[in-house]
Tab-separated table of C-alpha atoms and ligand atoms in Angstrom:
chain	number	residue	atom	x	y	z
A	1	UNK	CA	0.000	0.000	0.000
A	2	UNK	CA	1.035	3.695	-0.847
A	3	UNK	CA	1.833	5.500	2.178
A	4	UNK	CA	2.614	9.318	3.045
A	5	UNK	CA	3.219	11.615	5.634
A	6	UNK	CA	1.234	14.564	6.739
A	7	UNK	CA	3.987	16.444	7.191
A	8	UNK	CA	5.206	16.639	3.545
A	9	UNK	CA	1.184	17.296	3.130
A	10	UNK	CA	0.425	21.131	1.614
A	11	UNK	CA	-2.767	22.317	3.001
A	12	UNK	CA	-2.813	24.657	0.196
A	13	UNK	CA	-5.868	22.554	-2.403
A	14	UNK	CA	-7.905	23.407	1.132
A	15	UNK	CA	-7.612	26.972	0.694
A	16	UNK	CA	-10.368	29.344	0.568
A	17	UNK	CA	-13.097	26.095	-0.036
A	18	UNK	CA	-16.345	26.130	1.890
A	19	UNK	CA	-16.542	22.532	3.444
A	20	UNK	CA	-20.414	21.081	4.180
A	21	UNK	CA	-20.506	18.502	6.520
A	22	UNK	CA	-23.491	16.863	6.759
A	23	UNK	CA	-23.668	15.493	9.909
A	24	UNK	CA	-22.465	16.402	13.540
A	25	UNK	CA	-22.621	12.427	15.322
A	26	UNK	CA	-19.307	10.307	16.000
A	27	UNK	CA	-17.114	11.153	12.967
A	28	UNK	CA	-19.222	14.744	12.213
A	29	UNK	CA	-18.089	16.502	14.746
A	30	UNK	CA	-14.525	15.475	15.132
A	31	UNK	CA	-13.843	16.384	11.717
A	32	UNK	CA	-15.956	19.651	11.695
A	33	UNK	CA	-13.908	20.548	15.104
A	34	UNK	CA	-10.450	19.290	13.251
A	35	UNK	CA	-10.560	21.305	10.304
A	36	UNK	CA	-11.817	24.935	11.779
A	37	UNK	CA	-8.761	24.488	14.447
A	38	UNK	CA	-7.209	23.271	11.163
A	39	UNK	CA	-7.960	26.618	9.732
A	40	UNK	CA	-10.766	25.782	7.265
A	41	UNK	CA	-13.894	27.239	6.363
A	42	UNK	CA	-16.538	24.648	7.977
A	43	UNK	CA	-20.221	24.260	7.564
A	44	UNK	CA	-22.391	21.638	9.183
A	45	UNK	CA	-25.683	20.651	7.711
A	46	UNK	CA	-28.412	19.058	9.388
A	47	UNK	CA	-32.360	18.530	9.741
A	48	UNK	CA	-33.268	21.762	11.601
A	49	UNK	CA	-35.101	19.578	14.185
A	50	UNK	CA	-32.201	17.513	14.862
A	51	UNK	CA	-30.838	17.376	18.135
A	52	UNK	CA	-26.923	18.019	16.861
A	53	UNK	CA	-27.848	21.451	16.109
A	54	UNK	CA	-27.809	23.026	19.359
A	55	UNK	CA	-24.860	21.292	20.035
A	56	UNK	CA	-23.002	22.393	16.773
A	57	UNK	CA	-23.930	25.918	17.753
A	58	UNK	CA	-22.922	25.852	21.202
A	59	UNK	CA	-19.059	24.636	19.977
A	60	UNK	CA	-18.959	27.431	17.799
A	61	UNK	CA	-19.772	25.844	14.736
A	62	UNK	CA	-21.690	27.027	12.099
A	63	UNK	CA	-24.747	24.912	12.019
A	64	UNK	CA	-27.558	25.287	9.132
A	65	UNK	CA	-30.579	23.464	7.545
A	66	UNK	CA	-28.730	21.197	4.803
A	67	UNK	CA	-29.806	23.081	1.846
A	68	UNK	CA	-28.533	25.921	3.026
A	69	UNK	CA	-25.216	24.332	4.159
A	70	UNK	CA	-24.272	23.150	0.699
A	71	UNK	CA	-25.318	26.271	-1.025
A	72	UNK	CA	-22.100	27.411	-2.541
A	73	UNK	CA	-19.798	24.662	-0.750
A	74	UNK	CA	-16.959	22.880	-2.869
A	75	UNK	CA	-16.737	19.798	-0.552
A	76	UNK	CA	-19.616	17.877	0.659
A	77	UNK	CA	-18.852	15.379	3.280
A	78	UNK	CA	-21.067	12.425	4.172
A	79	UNK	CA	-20.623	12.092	7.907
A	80	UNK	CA	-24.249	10.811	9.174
A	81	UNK	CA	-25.315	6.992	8.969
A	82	UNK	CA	-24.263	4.957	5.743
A	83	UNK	CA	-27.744	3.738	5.304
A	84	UNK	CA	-29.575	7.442	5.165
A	85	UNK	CA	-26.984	8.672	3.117
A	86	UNK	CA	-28.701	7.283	-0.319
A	87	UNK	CA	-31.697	9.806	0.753
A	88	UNK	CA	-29.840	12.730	1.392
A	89	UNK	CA	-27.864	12.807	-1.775
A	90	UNK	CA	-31.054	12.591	-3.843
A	91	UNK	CA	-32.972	14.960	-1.513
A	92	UNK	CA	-30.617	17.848	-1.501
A	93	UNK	CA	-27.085	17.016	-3.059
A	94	UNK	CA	-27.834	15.571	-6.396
A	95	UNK	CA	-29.674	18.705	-7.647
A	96	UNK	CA	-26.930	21.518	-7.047
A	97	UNK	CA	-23.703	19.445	-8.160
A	98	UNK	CA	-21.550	21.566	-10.123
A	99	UNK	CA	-18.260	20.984	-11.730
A	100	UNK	CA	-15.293	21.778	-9.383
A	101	UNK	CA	-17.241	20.434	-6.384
A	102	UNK	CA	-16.188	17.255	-4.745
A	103	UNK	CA	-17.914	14.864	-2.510
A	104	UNK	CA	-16.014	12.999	0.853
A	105	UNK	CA	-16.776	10.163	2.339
A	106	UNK	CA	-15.730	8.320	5.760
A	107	UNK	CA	-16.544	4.993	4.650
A	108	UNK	CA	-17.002	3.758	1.233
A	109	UNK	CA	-20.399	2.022	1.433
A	110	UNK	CA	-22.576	3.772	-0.704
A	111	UNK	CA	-20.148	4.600	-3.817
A	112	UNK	CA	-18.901	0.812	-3.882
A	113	UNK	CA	-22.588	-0.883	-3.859
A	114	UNK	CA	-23.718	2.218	-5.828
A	115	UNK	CA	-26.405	3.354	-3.579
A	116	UNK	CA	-24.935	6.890	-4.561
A	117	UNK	CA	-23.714	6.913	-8.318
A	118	UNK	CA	-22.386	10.885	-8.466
A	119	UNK	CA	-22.278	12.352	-12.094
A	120	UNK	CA	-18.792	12.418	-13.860
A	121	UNK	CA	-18.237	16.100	-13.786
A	122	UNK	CA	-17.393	16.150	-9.955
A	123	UNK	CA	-14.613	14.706	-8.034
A	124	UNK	CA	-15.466	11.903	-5.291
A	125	UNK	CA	-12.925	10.972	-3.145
A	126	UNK	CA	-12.813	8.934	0.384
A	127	UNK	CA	-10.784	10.202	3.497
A	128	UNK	CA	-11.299	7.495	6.382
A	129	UNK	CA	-9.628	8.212	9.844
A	130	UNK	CA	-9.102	4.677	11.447
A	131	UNK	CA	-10.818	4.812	14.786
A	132	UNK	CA	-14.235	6.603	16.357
A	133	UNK	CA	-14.693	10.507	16.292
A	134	UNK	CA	-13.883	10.898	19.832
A	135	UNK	CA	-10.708	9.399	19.510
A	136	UNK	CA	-9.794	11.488	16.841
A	137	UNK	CA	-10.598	15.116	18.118
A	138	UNK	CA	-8.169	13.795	20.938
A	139	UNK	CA	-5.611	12.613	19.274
A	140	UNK	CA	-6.047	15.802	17.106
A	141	UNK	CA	-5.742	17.945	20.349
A	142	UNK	CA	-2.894	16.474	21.539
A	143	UNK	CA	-1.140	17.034	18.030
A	144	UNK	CA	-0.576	13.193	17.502
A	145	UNK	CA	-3.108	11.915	15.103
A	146	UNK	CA	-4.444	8.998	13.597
A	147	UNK	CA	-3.995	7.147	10.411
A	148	UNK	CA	-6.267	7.592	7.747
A	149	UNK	CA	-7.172	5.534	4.666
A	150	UNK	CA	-7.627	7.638	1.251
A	151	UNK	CA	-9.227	6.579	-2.253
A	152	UNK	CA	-10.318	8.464	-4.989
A	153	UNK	CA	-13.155	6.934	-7.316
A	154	UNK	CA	-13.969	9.980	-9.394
A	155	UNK	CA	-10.569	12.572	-10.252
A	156	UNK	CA	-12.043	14.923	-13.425
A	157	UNK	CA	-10.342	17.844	-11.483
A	158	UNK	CA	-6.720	15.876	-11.801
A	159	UNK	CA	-6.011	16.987	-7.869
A	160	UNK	CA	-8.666	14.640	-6.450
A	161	UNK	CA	-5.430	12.959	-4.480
A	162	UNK	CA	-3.687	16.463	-3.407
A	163	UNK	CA	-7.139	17.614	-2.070
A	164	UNK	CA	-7.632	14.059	-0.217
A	165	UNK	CA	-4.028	14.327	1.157
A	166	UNK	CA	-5.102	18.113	2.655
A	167	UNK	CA	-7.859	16.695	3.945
A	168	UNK	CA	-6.975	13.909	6.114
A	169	UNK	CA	-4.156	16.189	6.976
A	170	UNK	CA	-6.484	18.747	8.387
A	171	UNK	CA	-9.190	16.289	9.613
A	172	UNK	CA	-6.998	15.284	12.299
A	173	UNK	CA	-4.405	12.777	10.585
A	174	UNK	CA	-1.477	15.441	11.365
A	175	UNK	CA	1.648	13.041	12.766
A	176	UNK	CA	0.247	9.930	11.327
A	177	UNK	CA	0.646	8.157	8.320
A	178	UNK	CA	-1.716	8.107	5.241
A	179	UNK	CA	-2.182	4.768	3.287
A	180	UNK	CA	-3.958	4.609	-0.631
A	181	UNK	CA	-6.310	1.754	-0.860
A	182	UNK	CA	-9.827	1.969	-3.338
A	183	UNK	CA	-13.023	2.407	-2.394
A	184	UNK	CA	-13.754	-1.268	-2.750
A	185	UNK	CA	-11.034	-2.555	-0.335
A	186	UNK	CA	-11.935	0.251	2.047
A	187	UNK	CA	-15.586	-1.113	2.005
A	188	UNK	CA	-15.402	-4.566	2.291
A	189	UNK	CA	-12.126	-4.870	4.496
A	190	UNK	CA	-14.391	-2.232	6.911
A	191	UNK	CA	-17.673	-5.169	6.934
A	192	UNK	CA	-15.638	-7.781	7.314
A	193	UNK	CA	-13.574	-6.583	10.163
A	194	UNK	CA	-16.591	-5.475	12.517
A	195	UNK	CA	-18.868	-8.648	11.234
A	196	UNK	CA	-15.635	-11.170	12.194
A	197	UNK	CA	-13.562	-9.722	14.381
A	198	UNK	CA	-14.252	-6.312	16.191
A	199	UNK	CA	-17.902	-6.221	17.078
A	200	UNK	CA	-19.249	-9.448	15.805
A	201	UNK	CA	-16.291	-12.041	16.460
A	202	UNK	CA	-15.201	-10.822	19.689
A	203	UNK	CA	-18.264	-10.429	21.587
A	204	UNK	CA	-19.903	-13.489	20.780
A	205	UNK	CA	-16.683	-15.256	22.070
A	206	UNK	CA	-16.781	-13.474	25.062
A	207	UNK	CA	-20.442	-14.500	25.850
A	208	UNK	CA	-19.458	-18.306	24.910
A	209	UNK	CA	-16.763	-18.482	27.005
A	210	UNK	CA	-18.455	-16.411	30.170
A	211	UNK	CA	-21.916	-19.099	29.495
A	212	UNK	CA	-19.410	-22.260	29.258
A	213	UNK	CA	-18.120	-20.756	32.758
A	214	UNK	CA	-21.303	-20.353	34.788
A	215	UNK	CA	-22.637	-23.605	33.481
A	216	UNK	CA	-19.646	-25.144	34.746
A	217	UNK	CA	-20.634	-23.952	38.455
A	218	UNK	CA	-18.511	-21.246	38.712
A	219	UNK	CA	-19.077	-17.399	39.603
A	220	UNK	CA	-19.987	-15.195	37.075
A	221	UNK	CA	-18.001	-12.399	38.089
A	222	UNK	CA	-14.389	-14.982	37.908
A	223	UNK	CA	-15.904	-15.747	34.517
A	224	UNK	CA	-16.013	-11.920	33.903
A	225	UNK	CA	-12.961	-10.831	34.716
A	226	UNK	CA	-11.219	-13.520	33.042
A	227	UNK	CA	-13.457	-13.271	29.420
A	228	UNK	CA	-13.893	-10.282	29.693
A	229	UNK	CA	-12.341	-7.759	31.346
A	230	UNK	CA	-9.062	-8.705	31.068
A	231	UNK	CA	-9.428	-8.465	26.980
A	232	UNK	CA	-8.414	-4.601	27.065
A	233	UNK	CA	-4.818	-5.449	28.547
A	234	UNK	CA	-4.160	-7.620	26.038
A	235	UNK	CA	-5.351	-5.860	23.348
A	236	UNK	CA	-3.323	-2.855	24.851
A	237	UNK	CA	-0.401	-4.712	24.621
A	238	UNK	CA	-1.077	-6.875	20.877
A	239	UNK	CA	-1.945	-2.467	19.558
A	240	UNK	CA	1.556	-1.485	21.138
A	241	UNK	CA	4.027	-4.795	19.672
A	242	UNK	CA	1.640	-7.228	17.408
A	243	UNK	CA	1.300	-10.733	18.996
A	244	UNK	CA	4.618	-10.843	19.364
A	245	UNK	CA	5.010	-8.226	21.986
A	246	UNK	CA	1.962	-9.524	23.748
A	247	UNK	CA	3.631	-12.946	24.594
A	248	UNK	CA	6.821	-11.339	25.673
A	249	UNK	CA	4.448	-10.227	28.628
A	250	UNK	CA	2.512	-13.135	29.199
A	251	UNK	CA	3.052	-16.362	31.317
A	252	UNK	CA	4.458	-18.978	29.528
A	253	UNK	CA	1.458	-21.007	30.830
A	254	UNK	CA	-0.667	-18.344	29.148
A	255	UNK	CA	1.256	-18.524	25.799
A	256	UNK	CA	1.427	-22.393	25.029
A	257	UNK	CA	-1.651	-22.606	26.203
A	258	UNK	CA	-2.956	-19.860	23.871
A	259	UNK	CA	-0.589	-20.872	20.370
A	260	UNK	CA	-2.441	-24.853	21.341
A	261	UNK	CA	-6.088	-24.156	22.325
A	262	UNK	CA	-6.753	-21.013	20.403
A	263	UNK	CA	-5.626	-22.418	17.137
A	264	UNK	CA	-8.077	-25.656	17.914
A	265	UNK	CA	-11.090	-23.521	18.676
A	266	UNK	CA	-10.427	-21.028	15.311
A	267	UNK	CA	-11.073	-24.205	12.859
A	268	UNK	CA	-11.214	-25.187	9.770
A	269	UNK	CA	-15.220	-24.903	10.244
A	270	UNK	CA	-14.636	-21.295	11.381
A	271	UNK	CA	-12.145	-20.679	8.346
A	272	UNK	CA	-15.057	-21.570	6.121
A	273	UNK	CA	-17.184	-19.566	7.814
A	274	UNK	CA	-15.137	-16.338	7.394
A	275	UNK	CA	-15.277	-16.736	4.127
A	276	UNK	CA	-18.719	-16.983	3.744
A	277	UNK	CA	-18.948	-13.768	5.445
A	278	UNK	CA	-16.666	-12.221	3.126
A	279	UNK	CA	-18.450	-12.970	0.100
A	280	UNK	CA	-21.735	-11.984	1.858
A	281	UNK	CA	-19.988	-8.768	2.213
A	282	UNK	CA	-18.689	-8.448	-1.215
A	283	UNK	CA	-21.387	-9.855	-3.187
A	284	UNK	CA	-23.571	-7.147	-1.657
A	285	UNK	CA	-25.808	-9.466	-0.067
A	286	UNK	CA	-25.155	-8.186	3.501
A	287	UNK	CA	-25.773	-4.373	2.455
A	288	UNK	CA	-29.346	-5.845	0.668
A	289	UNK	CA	-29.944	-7.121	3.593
A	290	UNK	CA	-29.346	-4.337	6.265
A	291	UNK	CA	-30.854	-1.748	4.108
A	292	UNK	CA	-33.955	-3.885	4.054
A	293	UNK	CA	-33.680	-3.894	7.862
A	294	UNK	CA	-34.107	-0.550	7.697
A	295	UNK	CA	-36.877	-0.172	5.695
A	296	UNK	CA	-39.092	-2.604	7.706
A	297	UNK	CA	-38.023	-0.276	10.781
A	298	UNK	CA	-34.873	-2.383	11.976
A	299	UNK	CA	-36.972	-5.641	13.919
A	300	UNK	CA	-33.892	-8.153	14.031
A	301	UNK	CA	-31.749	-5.144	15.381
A	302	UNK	CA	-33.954	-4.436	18.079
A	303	UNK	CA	-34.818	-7.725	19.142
A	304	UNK	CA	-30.771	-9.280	18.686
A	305	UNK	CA	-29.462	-5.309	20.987
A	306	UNK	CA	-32.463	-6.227	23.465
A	307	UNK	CA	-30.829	-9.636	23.750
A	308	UNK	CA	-27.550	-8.346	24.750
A	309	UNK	CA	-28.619	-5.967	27.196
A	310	UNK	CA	-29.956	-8.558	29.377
A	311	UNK	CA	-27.550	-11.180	28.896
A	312	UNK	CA	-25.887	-12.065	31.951
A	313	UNK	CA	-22.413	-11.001	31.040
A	314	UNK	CA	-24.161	-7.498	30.866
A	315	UNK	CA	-25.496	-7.382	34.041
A	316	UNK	CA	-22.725	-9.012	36.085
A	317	UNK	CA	-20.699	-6.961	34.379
A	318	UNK	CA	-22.795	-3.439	35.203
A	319	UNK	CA	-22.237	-4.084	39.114
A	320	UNK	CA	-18.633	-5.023	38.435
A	321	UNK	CA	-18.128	-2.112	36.404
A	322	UNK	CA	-19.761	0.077	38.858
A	323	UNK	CA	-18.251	-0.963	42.253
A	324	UNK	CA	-14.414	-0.759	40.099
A	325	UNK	CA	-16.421	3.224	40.024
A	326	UNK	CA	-16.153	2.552	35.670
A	327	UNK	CA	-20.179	3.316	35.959
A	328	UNK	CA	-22.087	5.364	37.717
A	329	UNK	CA	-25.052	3.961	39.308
A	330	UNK	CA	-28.411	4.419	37.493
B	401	NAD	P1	-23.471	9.084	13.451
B	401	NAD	O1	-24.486	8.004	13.657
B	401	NAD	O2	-22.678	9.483	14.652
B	401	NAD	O3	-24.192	10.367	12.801
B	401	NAD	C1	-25.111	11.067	13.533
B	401	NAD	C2	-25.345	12.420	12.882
B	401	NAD	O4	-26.020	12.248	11.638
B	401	NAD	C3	-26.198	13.314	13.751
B	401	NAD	O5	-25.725	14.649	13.653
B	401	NAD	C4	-27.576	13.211	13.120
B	401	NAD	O6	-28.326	14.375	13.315
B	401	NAD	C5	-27.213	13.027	11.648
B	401	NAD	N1	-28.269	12.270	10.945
B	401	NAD	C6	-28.857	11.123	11.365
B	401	NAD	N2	-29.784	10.720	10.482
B	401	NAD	C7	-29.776	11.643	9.483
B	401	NAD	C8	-30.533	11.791	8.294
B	401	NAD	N3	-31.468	10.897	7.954
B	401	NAD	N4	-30.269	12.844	7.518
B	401	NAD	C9	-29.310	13.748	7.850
B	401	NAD	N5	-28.571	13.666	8.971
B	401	NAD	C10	-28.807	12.628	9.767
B	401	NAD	O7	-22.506	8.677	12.244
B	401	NAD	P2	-20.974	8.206	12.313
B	401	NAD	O8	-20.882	6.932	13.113
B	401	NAD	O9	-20.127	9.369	12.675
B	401	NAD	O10	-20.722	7.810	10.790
B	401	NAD	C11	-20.623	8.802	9.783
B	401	NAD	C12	-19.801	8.229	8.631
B	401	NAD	O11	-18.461	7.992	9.105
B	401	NAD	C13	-20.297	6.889	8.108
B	401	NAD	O12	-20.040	6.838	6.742
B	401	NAD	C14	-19.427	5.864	8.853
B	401	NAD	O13	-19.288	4.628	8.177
B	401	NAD	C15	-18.103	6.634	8.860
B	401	NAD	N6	-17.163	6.232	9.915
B	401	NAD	C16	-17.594	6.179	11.209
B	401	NAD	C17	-16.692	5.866	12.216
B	401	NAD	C18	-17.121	5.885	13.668
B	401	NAD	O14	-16.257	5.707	14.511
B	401	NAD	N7	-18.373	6.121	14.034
B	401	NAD	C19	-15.354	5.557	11.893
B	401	NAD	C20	-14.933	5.666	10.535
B	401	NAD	C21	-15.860	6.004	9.571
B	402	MG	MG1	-17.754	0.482	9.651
């Protein structure tokens, strides 16, 4: 993968451009925050009922009904939910595309399963911070950073990768590195990761081992603390020095143990099943399906969140959390 530094990054392509961003949630309002410290000229647009607004305001940003927001803006940035972006580029962007203007993304969803397909005159590019908003208005603050991913599917202005370079810079990438990847690879990689690994993979491990715990007779807060709690040390330590580094630090117990067991349990079965998941993903099946959720007013998601608020790793885990003082008491 291409890389480059920010600090060989001109912000120069971001000069004197009006920047919409249409929405002021997780990645909204880091960015929005980023780039006026960064120096830019920063919109946000939003439903005039929405609750963001106020907030917007309050943080000194300028906050406005999304018509007016992209009324003469050269960047329009899609930074509320992947599934209502489809609606909001018909409703309002679609109509006052002009040539010179370019639209941003944070994830590359909607261009790669062509929910959004953006005439040719414009420039479309994709400048992805990797981690939540929060964690990148601090990292921003404390002039460190985070690595972003860039791609550029549309380039009839011939500096489509200069202005995604400025950007990311100014978004909050600032000490960190940049890496080129497509809009494709962004997309899919993005699925796959949550679905297999970082929301859907880990948890549902966690709640197998915790159950296989408590049926064995034992106390559900051992079984908490030891498939559970413990996971952010170690995945402190694998972020810091890769898997290496985390069994420098480990009991040797811990490690043989680990290479033996985990490699049993992760399967050929489990192999297969990844890549079924993949091809769910890149077939488009998944996004048919979730956008479908939506429509019928999101029933699984309700009922499968509702499910893990009560399960027992939840609420063992609420009074553990709260007498370590992590929670307050509600
Ligand atoms: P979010 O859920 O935090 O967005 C909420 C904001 O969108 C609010 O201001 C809300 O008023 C507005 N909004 C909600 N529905 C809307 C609608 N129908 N029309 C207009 N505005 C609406 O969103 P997010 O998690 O910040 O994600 C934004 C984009 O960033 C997505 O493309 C996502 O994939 C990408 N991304 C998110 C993260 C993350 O950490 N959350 C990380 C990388 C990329
Ligand atoms: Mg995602």
């Amino acid at each position: 993968m291409k890389t480059h530094q920010s600090k060989n990054i001109c912000l120069a392509p971001l000069k004197n451009k009006r920047i919409a961003i249409l929405g002021y949630g997780s990645q909204g309002r880091a960015q929005a925050l980023n780039l006026r410290d960064s120096g830019c000229k920063v919109v946000v647009g939003l439903r005039p009922k929405s609750f963001s607004f106020q907030k917007a305001k309050k943080e000194g940003i300028k906050a406005l009904p999304i018509e007016q927001a992209l009324e003469g803006s050269d960047l329009v940035c899609f930074l509320h939910p992947d599934e209502f972006q489809a609606s909001v580029y018909k409703e309002y962007v679609q109509a006052i595309l002009k040539k010179g203007m370019t639209l941003v993304f944070a994830h590359g969803f909607n261009i790669t399963f062509q929910k959004i397909i953006p005439p040719k005159f414009i420039d479309v590019i994709l400048v992805a911070p990797k981690g939540p908003g929060p964690t990148l208005r601090k990292a921003y603050l404390e002039k460190k950073g985070l690595p972003f991913l860039m791609a550029i599917h549309q380039d009839m202005s011939g500096e489509a990768k200069k202005l995604s370079l400025a950007f990311a810079k100014a978004a909050g990438c600032q000490n960190a590195p940049i890496f080129e990847t497509t809009f494709p690879e962004e997309t899919w990689t993005d699925l796959f990761g949550e679905q297999t690994v970082l929301c859907g993979g880990v948890v549902e491990l966690m709640k197998a081992a915790f159950e296989t715990l408590v049926k064995a007779g034992l106390s559900p807060e051992a079984a908490y603390f030891e498939c559970f709690h413990e996971l952010k040390f170690i995945v402190d330590l694998l972020h810091q020095g890769g898997i290496s580094g985390m069994e420098k630090v480990i009991s040797r117990t811990a490690h043989y143990g680990g290479m033996t067991r985990g490699a049993s349990l992760i399967d050929q079965r489990v192999r297969k099943k990844l890549e079924k998941i993949f091809l769910e993903v890149k077939s488009g099946k998944f996004t048919k399906e979730w956008l479908c959720e939506n429509q019928k007013g999101l029933p699984v998601y309700q009922k499968l969140s509702s499910q893990n608020l009560n399960h027992p790793i939840e609420v063992i885990g609420r009074r553990v959390r709260r007498l370590m003082g992590y929670e307050r008491s509600s």
